[in-house]
Coordinates of C-alpha atoms and ligand atoms in Angstrom, one line a residue:
M1 CA -80.8 67.5 -0.9
T2 CA -83.2 65.7 -3.2
I3 CA -85.7 67.4 -5.5
E4 CA -89.1 67.5 -3.9
F5 CA -92.1 66.1 -5.7
T6 CA -95.4 64.5 -4.7
P7 CA -94.8 60.8 -4.7
W8 CA -97.3 58.1 -5.7
P9 CA -98.9 56.4 -2.7
E10 CA -96.7 53.3 -1.7
P11 CA -99.3 50.6 -2.7
M12 CA -99.6 52.2 -6.2
A13 CA -95.9 52.5 -6.6
R14 CA -95.5 48.8 -5.6
R15 CA -98.2 47.8 -8.1
Y16 CA -96.5 49.7 -10.9
R17 CA -93.2 48.0 -10.1
D18 CA -94.9 44.6 -9.8
L19 CA -96.5 45.0 -13.2
G20 CA -93.2 45.9 -14.7
Y21 CA -94.1 49.5 -15.6
W22 CA -91.5 51.0 -13.4
E23 CA -88.1 49.3 -14.1
D24 CA -86.0 51.2 -11.6
K25 CA -83.6 52.2 -14.3
P26 CA -82.4 55.7 -15.2
L27 CA -83.9 57.5 -18.2
S28 CA -80.4 57.4 -19.8
D29 CA -81.1 53.7 -20.2
V30 CA -82.6 54.5 -23.6
L31 CA -79.1 55.6 -24.8
R32 CA -77.3 52.8 -23.1
V33 CA -79.3 50.0 -24.7
S34 CA -78.7 51.2 -28.2
C35 CA -75.0 51.9 -27.5
V36 CA -74.8 48.2 -26.7
K37 CA -76.9 46.9 -29.6
R38 CA -76.2 49.4 -32.4
P39 CA -73.1 51.4 -31.4
S40 CA -72.2 52.6 -34.9
A41 CA -75.8 53.2 -36.1
T42 CA -76.7 56.9 -36.7
A43 CA -78.6 58.2 -33.8
I44 CA -78.9 61.9 -34.9
I45 CA -78.7 63.8 -38.1
C46 CA -78.5 67.5 -37.5
A47 CA -78.0 69.5 -40.7
H48 CA -74.7 68.2 -42.2
R49 CA -73.6 66.5 -38.9
Y50 CA -74.1 62.8 -38.3
F51 CA -73.8 61.3 -34.8
S52 CA -73.6 57.6 -34.0
Y53 CA -74.9 56.2 -30.7
T54 CA -71.3 55.9 -29.6
D55 CA -70.7 59.6 -30.5
I56 CA -73.7 60.7 -28.4
D57 CA -72.6 58.6 -25.5
R58 CA -69.0 59.9 -25.6
L59 CA -70.0 63.5 -26.1
S60 CA -72.5 63.4 -23.3
N61 CA -69.9 61.7 -21.1
N62 CA -67.4 64.4 -21.9
L63 CA -69.9 67.1 -21.1
A64 CA -70.9 65.3 -17.9
Q65 CA -67.3 65.1 -16.8
S66 CA -66.6 68.7 -17.6
L67 CA -69.7 69.7 -15.6
L68 CA -68.6 67.6 -12.6
A69 CA -65.2 69.2 -12.9
R70 CA -66.9 72.6 -12.7
G71 CA -68.5 71.5 -9.4
L72 CA -72.0 70.4 -10.5
K73 CA -73.4 67.6 -8.4
P74 CA -76.5 65.4 -8.2
Y75 CA -79.8 67.3 -7.4
D76 CA -78.4 70.5 -8.7
T77 CA -80.8 71.9 -11.3
A78 CA -80.2 73.4 -14.7
L79 CA -82.2 75.8 -16.9
V80 CA -81.7 74.7 -20.5
Q81 CA -82.8 76.6 -23.7
L82 CA -81.6 75.1 -26.9
P83 CA -83.0 75.0 -30.4
N84 CA -83.6 71.7 -32.2
I85 CA -80.0 70.6 -32.6
A86 CA -78.1 67.5 -31.6
E87 CA -76.7 69.3 -28.6
F88 CA -80.2 69.4 -27.1
Y89 CA -79.9 65.6 -26.6
I90 CA -76.2 65.5 -25.7
V91 CA -76.9 68.1 -22.9
F92 CA -80.0 66.2 -21.8
F93 CA -78.2 62.9 -21.4
A94 CA -75.1 64.5 -19.8
L95 CA -77.3 66.1 -17.1
I96 CA -79.3 63.0 -16.5
K97 CA -76.2 60.9 -16.3
I98 CA -74.8 63.0 -13.4
G99 CA -78.2 63.5 -11.6
V100 CA -78.4 67.2 -12.5
V101 CA -82.1 67.9 -13.1
P102 CA -82.9 70.1 -16.1
V103 CA -85.9 72.0 -17.3
N104 CA -86.0 72.6 -21.0
A105 CA -87.4 76.0 -21.8
L106 CA -88.9 76.5 -25.3
Y107 CA -86.7 78.3 -27.7
S108 CA -89.5 80.8 -28.2
H109 CA -89.4 81.7 -24.5
Q110 CA -88.1 85.1 -23.5
R111 CA -86.9 86.9 -20.4
L112 CA -90.1 86.6 -18.4
E113 CA -90.4 82.8 -18.9
L114 CA -86.8 82.0 -18.2
T115 CA -86.8 84.2 -15.1
A116 CA -89.9 82.6 -13.8
Y117 CA -88.4 79.1 -14.2
A118 CA -85.1 80.2 -12.6
Q119 CA -87.0 81.8 -9.6
Q120 CA -88.7 78.5 -9.0
L121 CA -85.8 76.2 -9.5
H122 CA -82.7 78.2 -8.4
P123 CA -80.6 76.4 -11.0
T124 CA -76.8 76.1 -10.6
L125 CA -76.4 75.9 -14.4
I126 CA -77.8 77.6 -17.4
V127 CA -77.2 76.1 -20.9
A128 CA -78.4 78.3 -23.8
S129 CA -77.6 79.3 -27.3
A130 CA -75.7 82.4 -28.5
S131 CA -78.1 82.3 -31.5
H132 CA -80.9 83.4 -29.2
P133 CA -81.3 87.2 -28.9
L134 CA -81.5 87.0 -25.1
F135 CA -77.9 85.7 -25.0
S136 CA -76.4 87.5 -28.0
E137 CA -77.4 91.0 -27.0
G138 CA -78.2 92.8 -23.8
S139 CA -77.4 91.9 -20.2
F140 CA -80.0 89.2 -19.5
L141 CA -77.5 86.6 -18.3
E142 CA -75.7 89.0 -16.0
D143 CA -79.1 90.2 -14.6
L144 CA -80.2 86.7 -14.1
K145 CA -77.0 85.7 -12.3
R146 CA -77.5 88.7 -10.0
E147 CA -81.1 87.8 -9.2
I148 CA -80.5 84.1 -8.8
P149 CA -77.3 83.7 -6.6
S150 CA -77.3 79.9 -7.1
L151 CA -76.6 80.4 -10.8
Q152 CA -72.9 79.9 -11.0
Q153 CA -72.3 78.2 -14.3
A154 CA -73.3 79.2 -17.8
L155 CA -72.7 77.3 -21.0
I156 CA -73.6 79.5 -23.9
Y157 CA -72.9 77.8 -27.1
G158 CA -72.1 79.7 -30.3
E159 CA -73.7 77.5 -32.9
N160 CA -70.5 76.7 -34.8
H161 CA -68.6 75.8 -31.7
Y162 CA -71.0 73.3 -30.2
A163 CA -69.1 70.3 -31.4
D164 CA -65.7 71.8 -30.4
L165 CA -66.8 72.6 -26.9
L166 CA -68.0 69.1 -26.4
E167 CA -64.9 67.5 -27.7
D168 CA -62.6 70.0 -26.0
G169 CA -60.0 67.4 -24.9
L170 CA -62.4 66.2 -22.2
N171 CA -62.1 62.5 -22.5
F172 CA -62.0 61.0 -19.0
P173 CA -62.8 57.3 -19.6
E174 CA -61.6 56.2 -16.2
Q175 CA -64.1 58.4 -14.5
I176 CA -67.1 57.5 -16.6
A177 CA -68.1 54.6 -14.4
Q178 CA -68.5 57.1 -11.5
L179 CA -71.3 59.0 -13.2
E180 CA -74.4 58.7 -11.0
P181 CA -77.9 59.5 -12.1
T182 CA -80.4 60.1 -9.4
P183 CA -82.4 57.0 -8.1
A184 CA -85.1 56.0 -10.6
G185 CA -87.9 56.8 -8.2
E186 CA -86.8 60.4 -8.1
V187 CA -87.1 63.4 -10.4
A188 CA -85.1 63.1 -13.7
F189 CA -86.2 66.4 -15.2
F190 CA -89.0 68.9 -15.4
Q191 CA -91.5 69.3 -18.1
L192 CA -93.3 72.6 -18.7
S193 CA -97.0 73.0 -18.1
G194 CA -99.2 74.8 -20.6
G195 CA -100.7 76.3 -17.6
S196 CA -103.8 78.3 -16.8
T197 CA -102.4 80.4 -13.9
G198 CA -100.3 83.5 -13.5
T199 CA -97.0 81.7 -13.1
P200 CA -95.9 78.9 -15.3
K201 CA -95.8 75.6 -13.4
L202 CA -93.0 73.0 -13.5
I203 CA -93.8 69.3 -13.8
P204 CA -91.5 66.9 -12.1
R205 CA -91.1 63.7 -14.1
T206 CA -89.3 60.7 -12.5
H207 CA -87.0 58.3 -14.3
N208 CA -89.4 55.5 -13.7
D209 CA -92.6 57.2 -14.9
Y210 CA -91.0 58.8 -18.0
L211 CA -89.0 55.7 -19.1
Y212 CA -92.3 53.8 -18.9
S213 CA -94.1 56.3 -21.0
V214 CA -91.3 56.3 -23.6
R215 CA -91.1 52.5 -23.8
R216 CA -94.8 51.9 -23.9
S217 CA -95.3 54.6 -26.5
A218 CA -92.6 53.2 -28.7
E219 CA -94.0 49.7 -28.5
L220 CA -97.5 50.9 -29.4
C221 CA -96.1 52.9 -32.4
G222 CA -94.1 50.0 -33.7
L223 CA -90.7 51.7 -33.4
G224 CA -87.6 49.8 -34.4
P225 CA -84.1 50.3 -35.8
Q226 CA -85.7 51.2 -39.1
T227 CA -87.4 54.2 -37.6
R228 CA -86.2 57.6 -39.1
F229 CA -88.0 60.3 -37.1
L230 CA -88.2 63.9 -38.0
C231 CA -88.1 66.2 -34.9
A232 CA -89.7 69.4 -36.2
L233 CA -91.7 70.5 -33.1
P234 CA -89.7 71.8 -30.1
A235 CA -87.4 69.0 -29.0
G236 CA -88.2 69.4 -25.3
H237 CA -92.0 69.2 -25.8
N238 CA -93.5 66.0 -24.3
F239 CA -94.9 65.0 -27.7
T240 CA -91.6 65.0 -29.6
L241 CA -89.5 63.9 -26.6
S242 CA -91.5 60.9 -25.4
S243 CA -94.6 60.1 -27.4
P244 CA -92.6 58.1 -28.4
G245 CA -90.5 61.0 -29.7
A246 CA -86.7 61.1 -29.9
L247 CA -86.3 59.1 -26.7
G248 CA -88.4 56.3 -28.1
V249 CA -86.4 56.3 -31.3
F250 CA -83.1 56.2 -29.3
D251 CA -84.4 53.3 -27.2
N252 CA -84.9 51.3 -30.4
G253 CA -81.7 52.2 -32.3
G254 CA -83.4 54.4 -34.9
T255 CA -82.4 57.8 -36.2
V256 CA -83.6 61.2 -35.2
I257 CA -83.3 63.9 -37.9
T258 CA -83.7 67.5 -36.5
A259 CA -85.4 70.4 -38.2
P260 CA -85.6 73.9 -36.8
D261 CA -89.4 74.0 -37.2
P262 CA -92.1 72.3 -39.2
E263 CA -91.8 74.6 -42.3
P264 CA -92.9 72.2 -45.1
F265 CA -90.3 72.9 -47.8
N266 CA -87.3 72.4 -45.6
C267 CA -89.0 69.3 -43.9
F268 CA -89.9 67.8 -47.3
S269 CA -86.3 68.1 -48.4
L270 CA -85.1 66.4 -45.3
I271 CA -87.7 63.7 -45.7
S272 CA -86.5 62.8 -49.2
Q273 CA -82.8 63.3 -48.4
H274 CA -82.8 61.1 -45.3
Q275 CA -85.7 58.6 -46.1
I276 CA -87.6 59.8 -43.1
N277 CA -90.6 57.6 -42.3
M278 CA -92.2 59.2 -39.2
V279 CA -93.0 62.7 -38.0
A280 CA -95.0 64.3 -35.2
L281 CA -96.9 67.5 -36.0
V282 CA -99.5 69.9 -34.6
P283 CA -102.6 70.5 -36.7
P284 CA -101.7 73.9 -38.2
A285 CA -98.4 72.4 -39.5
V286 CA -100.5 69.6 -41.1
A287 CA -102.5 72.2 -43.0
L288 CA -99.3 73.8 -44.3
W289 CA -98.0 70.4 -45.3
L290 CA -101.2 69.5 -47.2
K291 CA -100.9 72.8 -49.2
A292 CA -97.2 72.2 -49.9
A293 CA -97.8 68.6 -50.9
E294 CA -100.0 69.7 -53.9
A295 CA -96.7 70.4 -55.8
H296 CA -94.2 68.3 -53.9
R297 CA -95.8 65.0 -52.8
D298 CA -93.1 63.0 -54.5
K299 CA -90.7 64.1 -51.8
L300 CA -92.8 62.3 -49.2
A301 CA -92.5 58.8 -50.7
T302 CA -90.8 57.3 -47.6
L303 CA -93.1 58.9 -45.0
S304 CA -95.3 56.1 -43.5
L305 CA -96.6 57.5 -40.2
M306 CA -97.7 61.0 -39.3
Q307 CA -98.7 61.6 -35.6
V308 CA -100.9 64.6 -35.0
G309 CA -101.6 66.1 -31.6
G310 CA -101.4 69.0 -29.2
A311 CA -104.6 70.7 -30.3
N312 CA -108.0 70.0 -31.9
F313 CA -107.7 68.3 -35.3
A314 CA -110.6 68.7 -37.6
E315 CA -112.0 65.4 -39.0
S316 CA -112.1 66.9 -42.5
I317 CA -108.4 67.6 -42.4
A318 CA -107.6 64.3 -40.7
R319 CA -109.2 62.4 -43.6
R320 CA -107.0 64.2 -46.1
V321 CA -103.7 62.9 -44.5
P322 CA -103.6 59.4 -46.0
E323 CA -105.0 60.5 -49.3
E324 CA -102.9 63.5 -50.0
L325 CA -99.7 62.8 -48.0
G326 CA -99.7 59.1 -48.6
C327 CA -99.0 58.1 -45.0
Q328 CA -100.9 56.7 -42.1
L329 CA -102.4 59.0 -39.5
Q330 CA -102.1 58.6 -35.8
Q331 CA -103.9 61.0 -33.4
V332 CA -102.2 61.7 -30.1
F333 CA -103.9 63.4 -27.2
G334 CA -101.4 64.0 -24.5
M335 CA -100.2 66.3 -21.8
A336 CA -96.9 67.2 -20.2
E337 CA -98.4 66.2 -16.9
G338 CA -98.5 62.5 -18.1
L339 CA -101.5 60.8 -19.7
V340 CA -101.1 60.1 -23.4
N341 CA -103.8 58.7 -25.6
Y342 CA -103.1 57.2 -29.1
T343 CA -105.2 55.9 -31.9
R344 CA -103.7 52.5 -32.6
L345 CA -102.0 51.7 -35.9
D346 CA -104.5 49.0 -36.7
D347 CA -107.6 50.9 -35.7
D348 CA -110.4 51.3 -38.2
D349 CA -110.7 54.6 -40.1
P350 CA -113.6 56.1 -38.0
L351 CA -111.5 55.8 -34.9
I352 CA -108.4 57.3 -36.5
F353 CA -110.2 60.2 -38.1
C354 CA -112.8 61.0 -35.5
T355 CA -111.2 60.3 -32.1
Q356 CA -108.1 61.2 -30.2
G357 CA -107.3 57.7 -29.2
C358 CA -107.4 55.8 -25.9
P359 CA -104.9 55.7 -23.0
M360 CA -101.7 53.8 -23.7
C361 CA -101.6 52.0 -20.4
P362 CA -104.2 49.5 -19.0
D363 CA -103.6 51.1 -15.6
D364 CA -104.3 54.7 -16.7
E365 CA -107.4 55.5 -14.7
V366 CA -109.5 57.8 -16.7
L367 CA -112.8 59.3 -15.5
V368 CA -115.1 61.6 -17.4
V369 CA -117.1 63.6 -14.8
D370 CA -119.7 66.3 -14.3
E371 CA -119.4 69.4 -12.1
N372 CA -120.2 67.3 -9.1
C373 CA -117.4 64.9 -9.9
Q374 CA -119.9 62.2 -10.9
P375 CA -119.1 60.0 -13.9
V376 CA -121.2 60.8 -17.0
P377 CA -122.6 58.1 -19.2
P378 CA -120.6 57.0 -22.3
G379 CA -120.8 59.5 -25.2
E380 CA -121.7 62.5 -22.9
T381 CA -119.4 65.4 -22.4
G382 CA -117.6 65.7 -19.1
M383 CA -114.2 66.7 -17.6
L384 CA -111.4 64.3 -18.0
I385 CA -109.6 63.4 -14.8
T386 CA -106.8 60.9 -14.6
R387 CA -104.2 59.1 -12.5
G388 CA -101.7 56.4 -13.4
P389 CA -98.1 55.2 -13.6
Y390 CA -96.8 58.2 -15.5
T391 CA -99.2 61.0 -14.5
I392 CA -97.8 63.4 -11.9
R393 CA -99.4 63.7 -8.5
G394 CA -98.5 67.4 -8.0
Y395 CA -96.7 70.4 -9.6
Y396 CA -93.4 71.5 -8.3
K397 CA -93.7 73.6 -5.1
S398 CA -97.3 74.5 -5.8
G399 CA -99.1 73.5 -2.7
E400 CA -102.1 75.7 -3.1
H401 CA -102.5 75.2 -6.9
N402 CA -102.2 71.5 -6.4
Q403 CA -105.2 71.5 -4.1
A404 CA -107.3 72.7 -7.1
A405 CA -105.4 70.7 -9.9
F406 CA -105.7 67.3 -8.1
D407 CA -108.6 65.8 -6.3
A408 CA -108.5 64.0 -3.0
G409 CA -107.8 60.6 -4.7
G410 CA -104.8 62.1 -6.6
F411 CA -106.6 62.4 -9.9
Y412 CA -105.2 65.2 -12.1
R413 CA -107.9 67.5 -13.3
T414 CA -106.9 68.0 -16.9
G415 CA -109.4 70.8 -17.7
D416 CA -110.2 69.1 -20.9
L417 CA -113.8 68.4 -21.9
V418 CA -114.1 65.0 -23.6
Q419 CA -116.6 62.4 -24.7
R420 CA -115.7 58.7 -24.2
D421 CA -117.2 55.9 -26.2
G422 CA -118.0 52.4 -24.8
N423 CA -114.5 51.2 -25.8
G424 CA -112.6 54.0 -24.0
Y425 CA -111.8 56.1 -27.0
L426 CA -111.8 59.8 -26.3
R427 CA -112.9 62.8 -28.3
V428 CA -111.7 66.2 -27.1
V429 CA -114.6 68.6 -27.5
G430 CA -113.7 71.6 -25.4
R431 CA -111.8 73.0 -22.5
Q432 CA -112.7 74.2 -19.0
K433 CA -109.3 75.6 -18.1
D434 CA -108.5 79.2 -18.7
Q435 CA -106.1 78.6 -21.5
I436 CA -105.8 79.5 -25.2
N437 CA -104.4 76.7 -27.4
R438 CA -102.8 78.6 -30.3
G439 CA -102.1 75.8 -32.7
G440 CA -100.6 73.6 -29.9
E441 CA -98.8 76.5 -28.2
K442 CA -100.6 77.0 -24.8
I443 CA -101.2 80.4 -23.4
A444 CA -102.4 80.8 -19.8
A445 CA -104.9 83.6 -19.9
E446 CA -104.2 84.9 -16.4
E447 CA -100.4 85.3 -17.2
V448 CA -101.1 87.7 -20.1
E449 CA -103.9 89.5 -18.2
N450 CA -101.6 90.2 -15.3
L451 CA -99.0 91.7 -17.7
L452 CA -101.7 93.8 -19.3
L453 CA -102.9 95.0 -15.9
R454 CA -99.4 96.3 -15.2
H455 CA -100.0 99.0 -17.8
K456 CA -100.9 102.3 -16.1
S457 CA -104.0 103.0 -18.2
I458 CA -105.5 99.5 -18.2
S459 CA -107.9 98.7 -15.3
Q460 CA -109.5 95.5 -16.5
A461 CA -108.2 92.8 -18.9
A462 CA -109.6 89.4 -20.1
L463 CA -107.9 87.2 -22.6
V464 CA -110.1 84.8 -24.6
A465 CA -109.8 82.4 -27.5
M466 CA -111.2 83.4 -30.9
P467 CA -111.6 80.9 -33.7
D468 CA -108.9 80.9 -36.4
D469 CA -108.8 78.9 -39.7
L470 CA -105.2 77.9 -39.5
L471 CA -104.3 77.9 -35.8
G472 CA -107.6 76.7 -34.5
E473 CA -107.5 79.5 -31.9
K474 CA -105.9 82.9 -31.6
S475 CA -106.1 85.2 -28.6
C476 CA -108.1 88.3 -28.1
A477 CA -107.6 90.7 -25.2
F478 CA -110.7 92.6 -24.0
L479 CA -109.5 95.8 -22.2
V480 CA -110.9 98.6 -20.2
S481 CA -108.5 101.5 -20.6
S482 CA -108.5 105.1 -19.4
D483 CA -106.6 106.1 -22.4
P484 CA -108.7 106.4 -25.6
D485 CA -105.6 106.6 -27.7
L486 CA -104.0 103.4 -26.6
R487 CA -103.1 101.4 -29.7
P488 CA -102.5 97.7 -30.2
L489 CA -99.1 98.4 -31.7
V490 CA -98.1 100.2 -28.5
L491 CA -99.5 97.5 -26.3
R492 CA -97.7 94.8 -28.3
K493 CA -94.4 96.6 -27.9
Y494 CA -95.2 97.1 -24.2
L495 CA -95.7 93.4 -23.7
R496 CA -92.6 92.5 -25.8
D497 CA -90.5 94.9 -23.6
L498 CA -91.7 93.1 -20.5
G499 CA -90.0 90.1 -22.0
V500 CA -92.9 87.8 -22.8
A501 CA -92.7 85.2 -25.6
Q502 CA -94.0 86.4 -28.9
F503 CA -96.7 83.7 -29.2
K504 CA -98.4 85.0 -26.1
L505 CA -99.0 88.5 -27.5
P506 CA -102.7 89.0 -28.1
D507 CA -103.6 88.6 -31.8
K508 CA -106.4 91.1 -31.3
F509 CA -107.3 93.9 -28.9
K510 CA -110.9 95.0 -28.1
F511 CA -111.5 98.1 -26.0
V512 CA -114.7 98.0 -24.0
R513 CA -116.3 100.2 -21.3
S514 CA -116.6 97.3 -18.9
L515 CA -116.3 93.6 -18.8
P516 CA -119.4 91.4 -18.4
L517 CA -119.6 89.6 -15.1
T518 CA -121.1 86.3 -14.1
P519 CA -123.7 86.2 -11.2
I520 CA -120.9 85.6 -8.7
G521 CA -118.9 88.5 -10.1
K522 CA -116.2 86.8 -12.2
T523 CA -115.4 88.0 -15.8
D524 CA -117.9 86.3 -18.0
K525 CA -115.6 84.8 -20.6
K526 CA -118.3 82.8 -22.3
K527 CA -120.1 86.0 -23.1
L528 CA -116.9 87.5 -24.4
R529 CA -116.3 84.6 -26.7
K530 CA -119.9 85.0 -27.9
V531 CA -119.3 88.7 -28.5
L532 CA -116.3 87.8 -30.6
R533 CA -118.3 85.4 -32.7
E534 CA -120.9 88.0 -33.3
K535 CA -118.3 90.7 -33.9
A536 CA -120.5 93.1 -31.8
V537 CA -117.9 95.6 -30.8
T538 CA -115.7 97.7 -32.9
S539 CA -112.2 96.4 -33.1
K540 CA -108.8 98.0 -33.3
V541 CA -106.1 95.8 -34.7
Ligands
OOB601 C1 -99.4 68.2 -25.4 O1 -99.0 68.5 -24.2 P1 -99.2 70.0 -23.5 O2 -98.8 69.8 -22.1 O3 -98.5 71.0 -24.3 O4 -100.7 70.3 -23.6 C2 -101.7 69.5 -23.1 C3 -103.1 69.9 -23.5 C4 -104.2 69.0 -23.2 O5 -104.6 69.0 -21.9 C5 -105.2 69.4 -24.2 O6 -105.9 70.6 -23.8 C6 -104.4 69.8 -25.4 O7 -103.1 70.1 -24.9 N1 -104.3 68.7 -26.4 C7 -105.2 68.4 -27.3 C8 -104.6 67.3 -28.1 N2 -103.4 67.0 -27.5 C9 -103.2 67.9 -26.5 N3 -106.4 68.9 -27.6 C10 -107.1 68.3 -28.6 N4 -106.6 67.2 -29.4 C11 -105.4 66.7 -29.1 N5 -104.9 65.6 -29.8 O8 -100.0 68.9 -26.2 C12 -99.0 66.8 -25.9 C13 -98.2 66.0 -25.1 C14 -97.9 64.7 -25.5 C15 -98.3 64.2 -26.7 C16 -99.1 65.0 -27.5 C17 -99.5 66.3 -27.1

């Protein structure tokens, strides 16, 4: 059985092949090419461990073979949750090589998120880390296996044993030729959607579409064997994986240096120790780096390119990047569903500081439309809709939601409000989707509202964004409660106990008698955001 996904219409698929966007090669080609060209070059530095391209190839082959021996087969799926370590990539390549289709959960995800993904995917395999509380204490794994009968295999790595497990006497060179990825037109793996609905959606990415996005991104960003890329945002996120991310670096024979997170002091040390020249960050991390650089700028001498994306980036901060960090800035406006926009390395300052770039592919069809789906004139605000050679045509098994998320022509409704200039450069000015962007971490309001409504004394809930100096946005829950003594502390513990990721816990709670409604009877979130700005109700934090 193959993995279902919404295919591109045949004439478009043909066009993308004819134009050379789709190469009909597996995503693991990024590793293969560098194994041929630069076998002994360092592919990954992870703390004190160095891995050459040959090492990554051999280790991922070993793991692939051992998974085949355990009965895994093409089109099986895998739920993976690993921190930023070399094994993230080894596991990724191992699975791709044998046609097992993974989803990479964020390391910050907890029981609810992992369970929701498993319920949708029915994975055969889970790969996780013993350093995560879910797998080091309690009975989560056993509970999950009970709930998801397909889940037969678990690889839970204790951090010190990763390398041992992969070596584990599992060299089967004679079988390596038999490894079979899924055909390039099919699903290679799933990305995660930031989402705006109750259940997080899975994004099927094909070998063809993803390989194109990696290779085009790498070309546009000037990657080469000299590239030394710091991966400090979650390794599985579309930004750090493919824009051009670690896969782009591998494809060009460069080096990826992993960091657990973007904490500046550790990152600065890594930069000076390993002569790192490129990094991808979200805006709040840039603010922290600017502060830290006041005393430690000398450590950033080798850094030449800083990509910033994932959330709104203030022009005033953008301008400080070259001046205070001594490197070039590139703005990146992308989405796990596909479309990625970049400012170009040779763009003039006003474009680099004031826009979020333009699409990477000449065949990215981008429209900026009003409520009636009519294009708006250049410079005016409208909703961004898009389709193209690497933008999905549908979420995984989400028939009903897809009706709303894609229009009749297959355009993906991004939910982003943008302005486009005469040259196709975009500025992100707002959002229509019901989502909070907490410094790049996306929170679907409905998901958290549904959890709050499960509490016995809460009858109405609305989660909205409130401005925050560092994160750009934080979340505030407006609640109607029958219990006057309900406290934020208790509610946060209640949500944590339900198993939701920490970043989704509301930063603020406001208790109100009723929620304002729009004329058609929906919660009036515009009014709530206004209320927040005016601080009109008494708050309890
Ligand atoms: C990236 O991907 P996702 O899927 O986590 O989030 C996508 C959404 C966009 O629809 C937009 O709302 C927001 O994140 N966003 C930005 C932005 N980049 C993303 N909003 C304002 N300015 C930006 N530069 O976040 C992502 C994927 C690939 C590359 C970069 C970011």
